[in-house]
Amino acid sequence: MNDDVDLPGDPVCFADKLVAGFVVDQQTFRDVSRFRTSERTRLYEKRKGLNSAERAEKTTALIDQLRPVLEAANFQTISFYWPIRGEPDLRPLMAALSKAGKTVLLPVVPEKQTPLIFRAWQPGCAMTRGLWNIPVPEEGAAQIPEVVIAPLVGVDSHFYRLGNGGGYYDRTLASLPAKPLTIGVGFAFCRIPSIFPMPWDVPMDKVVLDTGAETKGRANRASPQL
């Protein structure tokens, strides 16, 4: 998703010092937001700097790393994403899984600042332009994924994800009746020491980069220190 502003998933109410229902120090929130905006811009530029051959090579390597992770998982429904801003293009893998009988979903933003819904996708299905002009399935009932593949702008050592800033994945994961297996995917240069996680941030269960795949348990959340 694409907002360019580091949102927690809910409107900010500084009058009560509440962000997404959590009591948060206002200065900390501002400092973390500024840091994330700066890192997001830096990492966008690194992705933009890849030439077509480099991007294709890294994406192929990423898919090769992701395949065995998915083969080891027990699932029928899986959500991917439509690539924007130089994100790894996993559509060949989406098509292969669809052909193999898996239900491939894409996220849809029904309204700004609401949880995502997921609609079935398959090659050749009718598509329309959703929020921010991202292609989404034109119709179909909302489904709940068992696996969610989330694109990484950045990721830290505790698997906390730096995304596009809209807060949609965190909001959605918190709203689902059962947490799906979450897998963050990206290029190796997206690693950063910390995103300085806030109380609403949800870490990924696994991280798969073009250089390898990692699994790690949830880390204890530490207070951000900038």
Backbone as a ProteinNet text record, in pm:
[ID]
protein_1_A
[PRIMARY]
MNDDVDLPGDPVCFADKLVAGFVVDQQTFRDVSRFRTSERTRLYEKRKGLNSAERAEKTTALIDQLRPVLEAANFQTISFYWPIRGEPDLRPLMAALSKAGKTVLLPVVPEKQTPLIFRAWQPGCAMTRGLWNIPVPEEGAAQIPEVVIAPLVGVDSHFYRLGNGGGYYDRTLASLPAKPLTIGVGFAFCRIPSIFPMPWDVPMDKVVLDTGAETKGRANRASPQL
[TERTIARY]
84.7	0	88.9	34	118.3	57.3	110.6	59.8	167.4	293.3	405.8	406.7	317.5	314	311.7	391.1	398	279.6	174	51.9	46.4	-12	-20.2	-137.5	-226.6	-346.2	-472	-460.8	-576.1	-540.2	-640.8	-610.2	-536.4	-451.2	-374.7	-455.7	-458.2	-527.6	-427.9	-351.7	-251.1	-313.1	-438.9	-503.7	-504.5	-524.2	-525.7	-396.1	-296.5	-170.4	-194.4	-293.9	-325.9	-293.6	-229.5	-207.2	-247.2	-346.7	-395.2	-439.5	-489.4	-538.3	-431.2	-306.7	-196.9	-151.9	-114.1	-54.9	89.8	121.6	254.1	307	433.1	497	496.6	447.2	431	563.4	668.3	796.9	856.2	839.3	887.9	818.1	686.3	610.6	660.4	683.1	731.6	871	960.1	1097.3	1098.7	1020	1014.5	957	853.1	792.1	890.6	966.9	1066.6	1174.6	1221.4	1323.9	1273.5	1151.8	1098.7	1078.5	1033.5	1016.1	1149.4	1254.8	1387.5	1438.7	1423.9	1469.5	1389.5	1261.6	1176.2	1224.4	1253.2	1301.4	1434.9	1525.3	1656.8	1644.2	1558.2	1544.3	1467.6	1371.4	1306	1411.4	1504.3	1605.5	1697.2	1728.3	1811.5	1739.2	1609.5	1533.5	1526.4	1504.1	1494	1624.6	1735.9	1866.1	1901.9	1823.8	1850.8	1817.9	1906.2	1870.6	1784.5	1730.5	1634.3	1696.7	1823.1	1889.6	1911.7	1955.5	1976.4	1845	1740.4	1610.1	1560	1573.9	1528.4	1607.8	1739.5	1823.3	1787	1769.9	1735.9	1595.9	1502.3	1366.3	1362.6	1435.7	1443.1	1502.1	1607.5	1669.1	1572.3	1495.9	1397.3	1290.6	1239	1138	1195.4	1320.3	1384.6	1395.3	1417.6	1424.7	1286	1184.8	1050	979.9	1007.5	938	946	1065.8	1070	1002.3	1001.2	931.3	781.8	727.5	585.4	555.7	646.6	626	618.3	687.7	687.6	565.1	490.6	373.5	247.6	154.3	27.1	-79.3	-117.2	-213.5	-287.2	-404.5	-479.3	-493.3	-508.9	-527.2	-403.6	-357	-236.9	-254.3	-219.7	-227.7	-90.5	-86.1	34.4	9.1	71	53.5	84	27.5	59.6	178.4	290.1	411.4	400.4	448.4	458.5	596.7	639.4	762.6	882.8	894.9	1012.4	1011.8	897.1	889.7	915	966	984.8	854.5	862.4	744.8	727.4	637.1	614.9	500	455.9	342.5	368	490.9	511.8	483.2	522.2	493.8	344.7	279	134.4	64.1	104.1	41.3	67	189.1	222	140.3	123.1	45	-102.7	-152.8	-291.8	-312.7	-219.1	-228	-222.3	-150.3	-136.9	-258.2	-356.8	-479.8	-491.3	-392.1	-400.7	-489.9	-554.9	-634.2	-543.7	-513.6	-426.7	-514	-483.3	-560.9	-475.4	-543	-478	-550	-474.7	-538.1	-610.3	-722.6	-803.7	-830.8	-814.6	-847.2	-990.6	-1086.7	-1225	-1245.9	-1178.6	-1179.5	-1049.5	-1005.7	-884.7	-902.4	-790.9	-783.6	-884.6	-907.5	-985.8	-903.8	-933.4	-859.1	-875.1	-773.4	-778.9	-880.5	-934.2	-1003.2	-923.5	-948	-871.1	-965.5	-939.8	-1020.6	-935.2	-998.5	-927.8	-878.8	-759	-696.8	-651.8	-661.3	-599.1	-563.3	-467.6	-428.6	-549.7	-562.4	-670.6	-799.2	-804.5	-928.8	-951.1	-1074.6	-1107.1	-1046.5	-977.5	-911.1	-963.6	-953.1	-988.2	-882.3	-886.6	-789.5	-846.9	-771.7	-813.7	-751	-745.7	-685.3	-540.7	-496.4	-362.8	-338	-447.1	-437.2	-373.4	-370.6	-313.5	-417.1	-382.1	-477.4	-521.5	-652	-709.5	-816.8	-849.7	-959.3	-1088.2	-1157.4	-1275.6	-1391	-1404.1	-1515.7	-1472.9	-1561	-1531.9	-1554.8	-1598.3	-1622.4	-1490.4	-1495.1	-1377	-1341.9	-1213.5	-1165.7	-1055.2	-1029.6	-926.3	-806.2	-689.9	-571.8	-513	-456.8	-381.1	-235.1	-188.1	-52.5	-61.5	12.3	19.3	164	185.3	315.8	314.5	401.1	401.8	532.7	526.7	649.8	719.8	851.6	932.8	996.8	977.9	1065.7	1193.2	1174.2	1284.8	1240.8	1337.4	1306.1	1421.7	1387.7	1494.5	1525.9	1616.3	1666.2	1561.6	1454.6	1345.1	1224.9	1245.8	1144.5	1031.4	1055.2	957.6	974.3	862.6	858.8	842.5	923.2	900.7	829.1	703.9	625.7	612.9	508.2	488.5	428.6	390.4	351.7	204.4	118.6	-24.8	-80.7	-5	-52.6	-153	-168.4	-276.3	-251.8	-129.5	-104	-118.2	-62	-74.9	-221.6	-296.3	-438.3	-514.1	-482.1	-553	-519.1	-391.1	-350.3	-413.4	-426.8	-488.5	-638.3	-700.7	-846.3	-891	-799.1	-837.9	-870.6	-964	-1001.2	-887.3	-797.6	-678.6	-562	-447	-332.1	-278.6	-267.7	-208	-56.7	5.3	150.2	191.7	276.4	317.3	461.9	484.3	617.8	652.1	754.5	801.8	902.3	890.6	980.8	1042.2	1169.9	1235.7	1376.9	1450.2	1588.8	1679.4	1799	1886	1919.5	1926.6	1964.9	1855.6	1739.7	1633.7	1655.8	1758	1785.6	1829.6	1772.8	1815.2	1824.9	1903	1918	1787	1705.5	1577.9	1484.3	1354.3	1255.8	1204	1258.4	1209.5	1060.2	1026.2	885.5	802	681.5	581.9	484	397.5	314.3	223.4	185.8	93.2	163.4	295.1	367.1	363.7	341.6	332.2	452.7	539.1	654.2	613	693	671.9	713.1	650	690.8	816.9	828.2	944.1	984.4	1110	1161.2	1235.4	1200.2	1266.3	1322	1453.7	1522.2	1583.9	1638	1701	1824.1	1876.6	1996.5	1966.8	1840.9	1809.2	1680.6	1639.8	1516.9	1550.8	1476.4	1499	1366.1	1369.7	1253.9	1298.4	1214.6	1251.8	1126.2	1133.1	1018.9	999.4	884.9	855.6	949.9	1003.5	1091.6	1011.3	1064.9	1001.7	1017.8	913.1	914.1	983.9	1087.1	1158.6	1110.8	1124.1	1086	1181.7	1130	1217.4	1311.9	1437.5	1532.6	1603.8	1581.3	1645.4	1765.7
-118	0	123.9	236.7	351.7	479.4	527.3	650.3	756.1	712.4	804.2	873.3	839.4	895.3	778.6	787.4	674.1	676	608.4	604	476.5	482.9	364.4	274.8	318.1	239.9	305.8	407.2	479.8	627.1	716.7	859.2	891.1	990.5	1032.1	1132.2	1114.5	1207.9	1256.3	1360.1	1408.5	1473.9	1515.7	1578.1	1482.7	1355.2	1254	1172.9	1212.2	1139.6	994.2	970.8	836.7	824	713.8	680.7	534.5	509.1	373.2	306.4	386.5	331.5	312.1	346.7	331.7	468.9	476.4	599.3	605.1	708.5	720	860.7	869	999	1070.6	1193.9	1266.1	1287.8	1323.1	1349.5	1222.1	1110.5	982.5	948.3	967.7	937.8	1022.3	1150.3	1238.9	1197.7	1166	1127.6	998.5	899.5	773	794.1	875.3	901.8	969.3	1066	1133.3	1035.3	952	853.6	759.8	709.1	613.3	678.4	801.6	871.5	886	919.6	934.2	800.5	692	560.3	511.4	538.7	496.6	563.2	690.8	762.3	705.8	679.5	624.7	488.6	403.7	268	267.2	358.5	372.7	403.1	492.7	532.2	414.9	329.8	213.3	118.1	96.9	11.7	74.1	204.2	275.4	267.5	257.1	255.4	123.8	19.4	-108.2	-99	-149.3	-156.2	-280.3	-293.9	-401	-538.8	-555.4	-685.3	-719.8	-622.1	-645.3	-679.3	-605.7	-630.6	-770.8	-810	-942.3	-1052.3	-1033.3	-1133.1	-1147.5	-1035.4	-1039	-1096.6	-1064.9	-1116.1	-1267.5	-1315.8	-1460.1	-1531.2	-1472.5	-1531	-1530.8	-1423.7	-1414.9	-1522.8	-1540.8	-1643.7	-1782.1	-1805	-1933	-1956.3	-1850.2	-1862.8	-1881.3	-1821.6	-1825.1	-1958.3	-2021	-2145.1	-2251.9	-2287.7	-2391.9	-2352.1	-2223.1	-2176.6	-2204.3	-2176.6	-2201	-2350.3	-2425.5	-2570	-2635.1	-2576.4	-2631.4	-2588	-2490.8	-2439.4	-2514.9	-2527	-2594.2	-2487.6	-2461.4	-2355.1	-2383.8	-2320.9	-2321.7	-2181.3	-2082	-1943.1	-1860.9	-1780.8	-1700.6	-1564.5	-1460.7	-1325.4	-1277.9	-1224	-1159.8	-1008.6	-939.8	-795.8	-765.5	-655.9	-610	-515.4	-540.8	-463.6	-317.9	-229.6	-86.7	-39.3	72.5	138	43.7	-41.5	-127.5	-245.1	-278	-395.2	-521.9	-627.5	-754	-799.9	-837.5	-877.3	-1029.3	-1070.3	-1211.9	-1269.8	-1198.9	-1248.5	-1383.5	-1416.3	-1552.1	-1659.9	-1635.3	-1731	-1735.5	-1620.8	-1617.3	-1703.7	-1689.8	-1766.8	-1916	-1951.3	-2092.4	-2153.8	-2080.6	-2131.9	-2143.5	-2046.2	-2053.1	-2176.2	-2201.2	-2317.2	-2446.8	-2444.2	-2563.2	-2585.7	-2496.2	-2515.5	-2434.8	-2353.2	-2267.3	-2146.4	-2094.2	-1972.6	-1853	-1777.3	-1660.8	-1537.3	-1457.5	-1337.6	-1213.4	-1102.1	-972	-879.9	-794.1	-701.1	-588.8	-547.9	-438.3	-341.5	-211.8	-109.1	-63.4	-104.3	-63	86.2	138.1	280.5	312.8	437.7	478.3	456.3	413.7	392.8	289.3	186.4	70.7	-54	-167.5	-289.7	-329.8	-395.5	-450.7	-564.4	-587.6	-711.8	-783.8	-912.1	-991.5	-1059.8	-1040	-1101.6	-1196.7	-1300.5	-1401.5	-1342.7	-1383.7	-1344.5	-1469.2	-1465.8	-1566.8	-1501.2	-1557.7	-1495.1	-1474.4	-1352.6	-1320.8	-1277.2	-1272.7	-1230.2	-1080.5	-1037.3	-896.3	-812.6	-706.4	-618.9	-477.2	-401.2	-260.3	-184.1	-52.8	29	64.3	28.3	58.8	187.1	200.8	318.8	330.9	454.3	484.6	419.5	385.3	334.1	195.8	121	-13.6	-111.7	-197.7	-296.1	-394.7	-420.1	-514.5	-595.2	-715.7	-790.9	-709.4	-710.7	-625.4	-669.1	-798.1	-846.9	-973	-1020.7	-1142	-1120.8	-1226	-1218.2	-1204.2	-1136.2	-1122.6	-1258.2	-1290.4	-1414.8	-1384.3	-1479.5	-1462.2	-1548.4	-1488.9	-1567.1	-1643.4	-1757.7	-1832.5	-1790.3	-1736.5	-1684.2	-1545.3	-1451.3	-1315.9	-1285.8	-1256.2	-1212	-1059.5	-997.3	-850.8	-795.3	-697.9	-640.3	-553.4	-562.4	-486.5	-366.7	-249.8	-138.6	-154.9	-186	-217	-321.8	-384.7	-481.6	-481.7	-494.6	-490.5	-629.7	-635.8	-763.9	-842.8	-778.1	-846.3	-868.9	-853.9	-880.5	-778	-661.3	-554	-491.2	-467.2	-427.7	-277.4	-218.1	-81.5	-90.9	-45.5	-51.3	85.1	102.4	227.8	338.3	305.7	410.5	423.7	345.9	361.6	289.5	196.1	122	13	-19.4	-110.7	-255.1	-303	-441.5	-458.7	-367.4	-378.5	-374.7	-282.4	-269.5	-397	-451.3	-569.4	-692.4	-714.2	-831.1	-828.1	-708.6	-697.1	-725.5	-710.5	-724.8	-865.9	-950	-1083.1	-1174.7	-1268.3	-1358.1	-1448.8	-1483.4	-1562.4	-1507.4	-1495.6	-1437.4	-1533.9	-1491.6	-1575.7	-1582.4	-1675.7	-1677.2	-1556.4	-1471.2	-1349.6	-1362.5	-1335.5	-1347.7	-1215.9	-1149.3	-1027.2	-1060.6	-999.3	-1027.9	-898.4	-908.6	-790.4	-823.3	-719.4	-734.4	-716.2	-773.5	-779.8	-642	-540.8	-408.1	-341.4	-406	-345	-364.6	-439.4	-461.1	-330.1	-302.5	-189.9	-238.2	-172.1	-220.1	-223.1	-117.6	-112.9	-14.5	-45.2	53	131.4	101.2	158.1	129.3	0.1	-41.4	30.6	62.7	122.3	12.7	40.7	-67.1	-136.6	-69.6	-129.4	-206.3	-197.5	-265.1	-416.5	-489.6	-635.8	-694.5	-773.3	-830.7	-942.4	-963.3	-1074.5	-1205.5	-1315.3	-1446.5	-1495.4	-1464.7	-1503.9	-1387.2	-1383.9	-1285.4	-1360.5	-1332	-1395.1	-1284.5	-1287.4	-1191.9	-1267.4	-1195	-1262.4	-1341.8	-1312	-1380.9	-1493.7	-1514.6	-1622.9	-1599.1	-1703.2	-1699.6	-1719.1	-1651.2	-1661.2	-1675.9	-1749.9	-1763.6	-1727.4	-1651.8	-1609.5	-1589.7	-1624.1	-1600.1	-1452.7	-1418.6	-1279	-1227.8	-1110.6	-1049.9	-964.5	-946.9	-853	-713.3	-633.5	-498.5	-405.3	-339.4	-243.7	-103.6	-15.2	124.2	186.3	261.8	323.5	424.3	426.2	525.7	576.5	700.1	758.7	841.2
0	0	0	-30	-59.9	-3	110.9	170.9	189	199.2	217.8	352.9	441.8	575.8	672.1	780	871	965.9	925.7	1004.6	1086.6	1207.5	1291.6	1260	1173.9	1144.5	1195.3	1278.2	1329.4	1337.3	1337.8	1348.5	1478.2	1473.4	1590.6	1672.1	1802.5	1891.5	1994.9	1959.8	2052.2	2176.2	2167.3	2282.4	2400.9	2373.5	2479.2	2483.2	2399.9	2389.2	2351.3	2266.4	2219.9	2072	2036.3	1896.9	1880.5	1793.7	1770.5	1900	1993	2118.8	2225.2	2194.6	2289.6	2338.6	2465.6	2518.2	2471.4	2396.1	2334.7	2357.4	2393.5	2407.3	2273.5	2271.9	2146.2	2074.5	2150	2086.5	2028.5	2099.7	2047.5	1917.1	1915.2	1793.9	1677.3	1701.7	1595	1549.3	1644.8	1609.2	1527.6	1570.4	1498.4	1358.7	1348.1	1217.8	1123.5	1174.7	1090.1	1046.1	1138.3	1104.8	996	1012.2	914.6	778.1	776.4	649.4	577.1	653	594.2	541.3	619.4	575.5	455.5	457	344.9	215.3	221.6	103.8	56.8	149.7	114.8	47	102	48.4	-83.6	-99	-230.4	-337	-304.8	-402.1	-437.8	-339	-368.4	-462.9	-440.7	-532.7	-670.8	-673.9	-801.2	-878.4	-807.1	-872.3	-938.7	-916	-981.2	-1129.8	-1213.7	-1355.2	-1378.5	-1497.8	-1523.4	-1506.2	-1546.5	-1532.6	-1385.7	-1307.3	-1164.4	-1094.6	-1128.3	-1066.1	-1099.8	-1227.2	-1268.8	-1198.4	-1186.7	-1120.6	-973.2	-905.2	-763	-740.8	-828.6	-814.1	-835.5	-934.8	-957.5	-836.6	-779.7	-660.5	-543.1	-528.5	-420.1	-435.6	-555.3	-578.8	-548.7	-586.1	-557	-406.2	-328.7	-182.9	-121.6	-184	-128.5	-154.1	-266.2	-301.6	-191.8	-142.8	-39.9	91.2	122.1	242.6	228.9	111.4	89.1	78.4	20.3	9.6	147.3	245.2	381.2	461.5	410.7	482.8	438.7	531.1	502	481.6	357.8	330.4	200.9	189.2	64.3	8.7	97.3	53.5	89.6	-5.4	16.1	-49.7	22.6	-30.7	-75.6	-197.3	-248	-254.9	-347.2	-365.8	-511.1	-559.7	-695.5	-684.3	-755.8	-732.2	-775.2	-688.1	-717.8	-672.1	-724.7	-680.1	-677.1	-776.1	-784.7	-689.4	-629.5	-542.8	-623.7	-559.5	-631.6	-696.7	-822.6	-899	-886.4	-800.7	-773.4	-854.9	-958.9	-1036.1	-1103.3	-1147.8	-1200.1	-1095.8	-970.5	-863.4	-832.7	-835.5	-815.8	-919.1	-1044.8	-1152.4	-1134.4	-1093.8	-1074.9	-961.6	-852.9	-740.4	-778.1	-852.6	-898.2	-985.9	-1076	-1164.6	-1085.3	-971.1	-887.5	-797.7	-805	-728.9	-601.3	-571.1	-454	-485.1	-382.2	-397.5	-370.2	-474.8	-463.9	-447.5	-346.6	-315.4	-335.6	-360.3	-360.9	-262.6	-193.9	-99.8	-172.8	-116.5	-170.3	-56.3	-81.4	17.8	-6.9	77.9	54.4	79.8	181.4	213.6	283	273.6	344	493.9	558.2	702.3	751.9	670.2	712.4	681.1	746.7	715.4	568.5	517.6	383.1	377.4	258.2	230.6	122.3	104.5	10.2	-87.8	-217.6	-322.2	-405	-455.7	-535	-666.9	-703.9	-830.3	-903.4	-1033.8	-1118.1	-1250.1	-1325.3	-1452.2	-1543	-1595.2	-1687	-1622	-1488.9	-1423.6	-1445.4	-1432.9	-1452.7	-1340.6	-1379.8	-1283.2	-1298.7	-1189.8	-1193.5	-1115.8	-1122.8	-1050.1	-913.8	-808.7	-674	-624.6	-492.4	-431.8	-477.8	-504.4	-556.5	-692	-762.8	-899.8	-908.7	-798.2	-797.8	-851.3	-947.6	-998.4	-889.8	-884.2	-788.8	-861.4	-812.5	-873.6	-872.2	-984.3	-999.5	-910.5	-886.8	-806.2	-733.8	-646.2	-571.1	-423.2	-356.5	-212.5	-137.5	-24.6	59.9	121	121.5	180.1	280.7	368.8	470.9	434.7	416.8	378.6	497.1	466.9	567.9	569.8	456.3	444.5	382.5	436.5	381.3	343.2	215.8	166.9	163.2	242.7	253.8	199.2	108.2	54.1	158.2	161.3	255.7	187.7	245.4	211.5	294.2	422.7	512.1	612.2	678.2	783.1	882.7	1012.1	1111.4	1164.8	1260.9	1309.5	1387.4	1428.8	1498.3	1407.3	1278	1175.5	1174	1233.1	1220.3	1083.2	1018.2	877.8	862.5	775	729.1	595.9	592.5	470.2	406.1	329.1	257.1	343.2	466.3	558.9	586.9	519.7	539.4	660.3	717.7	833.4	801.4	672.8	633.7	677	663.8	702.8	853.8	932.5	1078.1	1119.5	1062.6	1095.5	1058.6	942.5	894.3	976.9	1005	1083.2	1222.1	1279.5	1411.4	1407.4	1290.3	1280.4	1243.3	1194.3	1147.9	1266.2	1247.9	1358.4	1402.3	1311	1344.4	1264.1	1328.1	1258.9	1154.6	1029.1	925.6	942.9	874.2	864.3	780.6	836.3	765.7	721.3	593.8	534.3	466.2	515.7	451.6	344.2	227.5	116.4	62.9	24.6	-29.1	-75	-110.2	-152.1	-30.4	-36	81.5	137.8	51.8	101.1	184.6	199.3	278.8	429	466.8	609.3	675.9	792.9	874	1018.7	1103.3	1241.4	1319.8	1306.4	1378.4	1310.1	1312.9	1269.2	1389.9	1510.5	1635.2	1649.4	1672.9	1671.2	1775.7	1735	1821.9	1865.8	1964.3	2020.5	1921.4	1812.4	1715.7	1604	1596	1488	1508.1	1399.5	1402.8	1329	1396.8	1327.7	1233.4	1132.1	1040.7	1108.9	1069.6	1119.7	1050.1	922.5	843.3	753.9	718.6	623.2	513.5	388.8	274.6	185.5	167.5	81.1	-35.6	-131.7	-244.6	-202.7	-82.8	-33.8	63.2	99.9	191.9	267.1	343.1	421.4	568.2	655	798.8	871.4	981.5	1069.4	1209.4	1278.4	1412	1493.6	1622.5	1709.7	1734.4	1783.7	1813.5	1920.4	1897.7	1995.9	2091.9	2213.1	2306.4	2250.9	2263.6	2208	2305.4	2259.9	2342.7	2312.5	2409.4	2386.8	2286.9	2189.1	2089.7	2153.3	2107.6	2150.2	2026.2	1994.3	1875.8	1917.6
[MASK]
++++++++++++++++++++++++++++++++++++++++++++++++++++++++++++++++++++++++++++++++++++++++++++++++++++++++++++++++++++++++++++++++++++++++++++++++++++++++++++++++++++++++++++++++++++++++++++++++++++++++++++++++++++++++++++++++++

